[in-house]
Amino acid sequence: MVHIARPLLLLLAFFLHADAETPPRFTRTPVDQTGVSGGVASFICQATGDPRPKIVWNKKGKKVSNQRFEVIEFDDGSGSVLRIQPLRTPRDEAIYECVASNNVGEISVSTRLTVLREDQIPRGFPTIDMGPQLKVVERTRTATMLCAASGNPDPEITWFKDFLPVDTSNNNGRIKQLRSGINFSPSSLSLLFNVLSTSVMS
């Protein structure tokens, strides 16, 4: 009886382990962007799965490799940001691909980058009228960053910290995004932030 039960237990354990593995699934995909030559573009891609998927960025089917192209990974390993600065036209205009893979499967999603020259900028294109200023504050104080942008239609403002998007839903209430700006509440950390703002074009 023992000789029969042990193989069955091993087989059951194998199937349970196999069931625990899941293929990649995107939780956030990059969106098409239109930028200006000399500016910056940031594409965000995140995925989940078991094992945790590896994120790779491709341009025209090949892994991105350029001094102006930087891949910044999220601290939790959930994905990365492809940052391109300064933008060049027409060389940077292309279809970019985010590929997420693990030993169970592989998925990909594509996004387009359009880069305009200064003389090609249309009326109503987003402009940052007032950018955030670098601040140094005491640990027990609150820092507020302001950003004002205009355009037609009204541009969407996305906040970045250390080139990664600010997540206002997962920071224990420390960071709040208000209509007038973004508010950093007191914490045990030094409140010296490098925050970039960018208008996201669809």
Short mmCIF file of C-alpha atoms in Angstrom, two decimals:
data_model
loop_
_atom_site.label_atom_id
_atom_site.label_comp_id
_atom_site.label_asym_id
_atom_site.label_seq_id
_atom_site.Cartn_x
_atom_site.Cartn_y
_atom_site.Cartn_z
CA MET A 1 0.00 0.00 0.00
CA VAL A 2 2.85 2.37 0.80
CA HIS A 3 4.46 1.71 -2.59
CA ILE A 4 1.21 2.77 -4.32
CA ALA A 5 0.42 5.83 -2.20
CA ARG A 6 3.82 7.49 -2.53
CA PRO A 7 3.82 7.71 -6.36
CA LEU A 8 0.27 9.03 -6.21
CA LEU A 9 1.32 11.74 -3.78
CA LEU A 10 4.26 12.69 -5.98
CA LEU A 11 2.00 12.82 -9.03
CA LEU A 12 -0.51 14.98 -7.15
CA ALA A 13 2.25 17.34 -6.02
CA PHE A 14 3.45 17.64 -9.61
CA PHE A 15 0.01 18.60 -10.88
CA LEU A 16 -0.50 21.08 -8.05
CA HIS A 17 2.82 22.73 -8.91
CA ALA A 18 1.94 22.79 -12.59
CA ASP A 19 -1.43 24.38 -11.84
CA ALA A 20 0.30 27.12 -9.84
CA GLU A 21 2.20 28.30 -12.92
CA THR A 22 0.33 30.81 -15.07
CA PRO A 23 1.22 32.46 -18.38
CA PRO A 24 1.91 36.20 -18.57
CA ARG A 25 -1.01 38.64 -18.57
CA PHE A 26 -0.67 42.38 -19.12
CA THR A 27 -1.87 44.62 -16.30
CA ARG A 28 -0.80 47.84 -18.01
CA THR A 29 0.02 48.35 -21.67
CA PRO A 30 1.81 51.21 -23.44
CA VAL A 31 -0.24 53.76 -25.36
CA ASP A 32 0.56 55.48 -28.64
CA GLN A 33 2.36 58.79 -28.15
CA THR A 34 3.18 61.87 -30.17
CA GLY A 35 6.26 63.79 -29.08
CA VAL A 36 8.38 66.70 -30.25
CA SER A 37 11.94 66.40 -31.51
CA GLY A 38 14.26 67.06 -28.59
CA GLY A 39 11.60 66.03 -26.07
CA VAL A 40 10.98 62.81 -24.18
CA ALA A 41 8.65 59.81 -24.45
CA SER A 42 7.93 57.23 -21.75
CA PHE A 43 6.15 53.96 -22.45
CA ILE A 44 4.84 51.89 -19.52
CA CYS A 45 4.36 48.12 -19.59
CA GLN A 46 3.48 45.80 -16.69
CA ALA A 47 2.54 42.12 -16.56
CA THR A 48 1.73 39.41 -14.06
CA GLY A 49 2.22 35.65 -14.13
CA ASP A 50 3.90 32.77 -12.34
CA PRO A 51 6.87 32.70 -12.65
CA ARG A 52 7.06 36.48 -12.84
CA PRO A 53 7.36 37.46 -16.51
CA LYS A 54 10.45 39.05 -17.97
CA ILE A 55 9.77 42.29 -19.86
CA VAL A 56 11.73 43.07 -23.03
CA TRP A 57 11.34 46.12 -25.30
CA ASN A 58 11.79 45.78 -29.06
CA LYS A 59 11.98 48.27 -31.89
CA LYS A 60 11.21 46.93 -35.34
CA GLY A 61 11.56 43.39 -33.98
CA LYS A 62 14.95 43.93 -32.32
CA LYS A 63 15.76 44.60 -28.67
CA VAL A 64 16.24 48.32 -28.07
CA SER A 65 19.87 49.30 -27.78
CA ASN A 66 20.81 52.96 -27.83
CA GLN A 67 22.29 55.48 -25.42
CA ARG A 68 19.11 57.55 -25.69
CA PHE A 69 16.94 54.54 -24.83
CA GLU A 70 16.68 53.66 -21.15
CA VAL A 71 14.67 50.83 -19.57
CA ILE A 72 13.74 51.49 -15.94
CA GLU A 73 12.33 48.52 -14.03
CA PHE A 74 9.68 48.79 -11.32
CA ASP A 75 10.94 47.98 -7.82
CA ASP A 76 8.45 45.11 -7.49
CA GLY A 77 9.54 43.56 -10.80
CA SER A 78 6.08 43.96 -12.33
CA GLY A 79 7.32 45.67 -15.47
CA SER A 80 9.36 48.54 -16.81
CA VAL A 81 9.32 51.94 -18.49
CA LEU A 82 10.95 52.57 -21.85
CA ARG A 83 12.23 56.14 -21.77
CA ILE A 84 13.54 57.83 -24.93
CA GLN A 85 15.34 61.16 -24.61
CA PRO A 86 16.02 63.27 -26.56
CA LEU A 87 13.60 62.30 -29.29
CA ARG A 88 14.89 62.34 -32.85
CA THR A 89 12.90 62.48 -36.07
CA PRO A 90 12.52 60.48 -38.15
CA ARG A 91 14.81 57.81 -36.63
CA ASP A 92 12.71 57.29 -33.47
CA GLU A 93 9.38 57.06 -35.29
CA ALA A 94 8.53 53.37 -35.18
CA ILE A 95 6.40 50.61 -33.75
CA TYR A 96 7.70 49.57 -30.32
CA GLU A 97 6.85 46.23 -28.76
CA CYS A 98 6.63 45.13 -25.14
CA VAL A 99 7.20 41.39 -24.77
CA ALA A 100 6.38 39.57 -21.52
CA SER A 101 7.50 35.96 -21.17
CA ASN A 102 8.01 33.17 -18.66
CA ASN A 103 8.44 29.41 -19.01
CA VAL A 104 4.67 29.02 -19.47
CA GLY A 105 4.14 31.42 -22.36
CA GLU A 106 4.85 34.70 -24.10
CA ILE A 107 2.67 37.68 -25.01
CA SER A 108 3.37 40.98 -26.71
CA VAL A 109 1.72 44.34 -27.31
CA SER A 110 2.69 47.08 -29.76
CA THR A 111 2.60 50.86 -29.56
CA ARG A 112 3.47 53.64 -31.98
CA LEU A 113 5.71 56.66 -31.45
CA THR A 114 5.30 59.71 -33.68
CA VAL A 115 7.90 62.49 -33.47
CA LEU A 116 7.15 65.97 -34.80
CA ARG A 117 9.50 68.73 -35.81
CA GLU A 118 8.90 72.16 -34.30
CA ASP A 119 7.32 73.38 -37.54
CA GLN A 120 4.91 70.41 -37.53
CA ILE A 121 3.35 71.04 -34.11
CA PRO A 122 -0.42 71.48 -34.59
CA ARG A 123 -2.62 74.03 -32.85
CA GLY A 124 -3.76 72.80 -29.45
CA PHE A 125 -0.73 70.54 -28.92
CA PRO A 126 -0.02 70.18 -25.16
CA THR A 127 2.50 72.52 -23.59
CA ILE A 128 3.72 72.66 -19.99
CA ASP A 129 3.16 76.21 -18.80
CA MET A 130 4.63 75.64 -15.34
CA GLY A 131 6.83 72.68 -14.50
CA PRO A 132 7.53 71.32 -10.99
CA GLN A 133 10.50 72.71 -9.11
CA LEU A 134 13.01 70.59 -7.21
CA LYS A 135 12.45 71.04 -3.48
CA VAL A 136 14.26 70.21 -0.26
CA VAL A 137 12.02 70.02 2.82
CA GLU A 138 12.33 68.83 6.40
CA ARG A 139 11.31 65.26 7.18
CA THR A 140 8.25 66.31 9.14
CA ARG A 141 6.96 68.66 6.45
CA THR A 142 4.74 68.20 3.41
CA ALA A 143 6.04 68.88 -0.10
CA THR A 144 3.71 69.98 -2.86
CA MET A 145 4.70 69.83 -6.54
CA LEU A 146 2.77 71.91 -9.06
CA CYS A 147 2.40 71.44 -12.79
CA ALA A 148 0.28 73.44 -15.22
CA ALA A 149 -0.33 72.39 -18.82
CA SER A 150 -2.55 73.68 -21.60
CA GLY A 151 -3.84 72.33 -24.88
CA ASN A 152 -6.97 71.49 -26.81
CA PRO A 153 -8.42 69.15 -25.72
CA ASP A 154 -7.20 69.50 -22.13
CA PRO A 155 -4.02 67.41 -21.72
CA GLU A 156 -3.70 64.60 -19.21
CA ILE A 157 -0.82 65.05 -16.76
CA THR A 158 1.14 62.03 -15.59
CA TRP A 159 3.58 62.29 -12.68
CA PHE A 160 6.88 60.41 -12.55
CA LYS A 161 9.35 59.88 -9.70
CA ASP A 162 12.81 58.65 -10.66
CA PHE A 163 11.40 58.07 -14.18
CA LEU A 164 8.70 55.69 -12.90
CA PRO A 165 4.99 56.62 -12.78
CA VAL A 166 3.76 57.71 -9.36
CA ASP A 167 1.23 55.24 -7.93
CA THR A 168 -1.11 57.20 -5.68
CA SER A 169 -3.07 54.06 -4.74
CA ASN A 170 -0.23 52.08 -3.20
CA ASN A 171 1.82 54.36 -0.96
CA ASN A 172 0.02 54.23 2.43
CA GLY A 173 -1.62 57.56 1.72
CA ARG A 174 1.70 59.42 1.57
CA ILE A 175 1.22 60.67 -2.00
CA LYS A 176 -1.98 62.30 -3.19
CA GLN A 177 -2.64 63.70 -6.63
CA LEU A 178 -4.78 66.82 -6.49
CA ARG A 179 -6.20 68.95 -9.26
CA SER A 180 -3.70 71.62 -8.27
CA GLY A 181 -0.71 69.28 -8.11
CA ILE A 182 0.73 66.34 -6.21
CA ASN A 183 1.15 66.25 -2.45
CA PHE A 184 3.83 64.30 -0.58
CA SER A 185 2.91 63.73 3.08
CA PRO A 186 5.51 63.55 5.86
CA SER A 187 7.39 60.29 6.30
CA SER A 188 10.56 58.91 7.75
CA LEU A 189 12.27 59.38 4.39
CA SER A 190 14.04 62.49 3.19
CA LEU A 191 11.60 64.38 0.96
CA LEU A 192 13.94 65.18 -1.90
CA PHE A 193 12.12 64.24 -5.08
CA ASN A 194 12.98 64.28 -8.75
CA VAL A 195 9.58 64.42 -10.43
CA LEU A 196 9.00 64.71 -14.15
CA SER A 197 5.70 65.59 -15.70
CA THR A 198 4.69 64.64 -19.20
CA SER A 199 1.59 65.02 -21.28
CA VAL A 200 0.27 61.72 -22.62
CA MET A 201 -1.13 61.90 -26.11
CA SER A 202 -3.53 59.26 -27.43
#
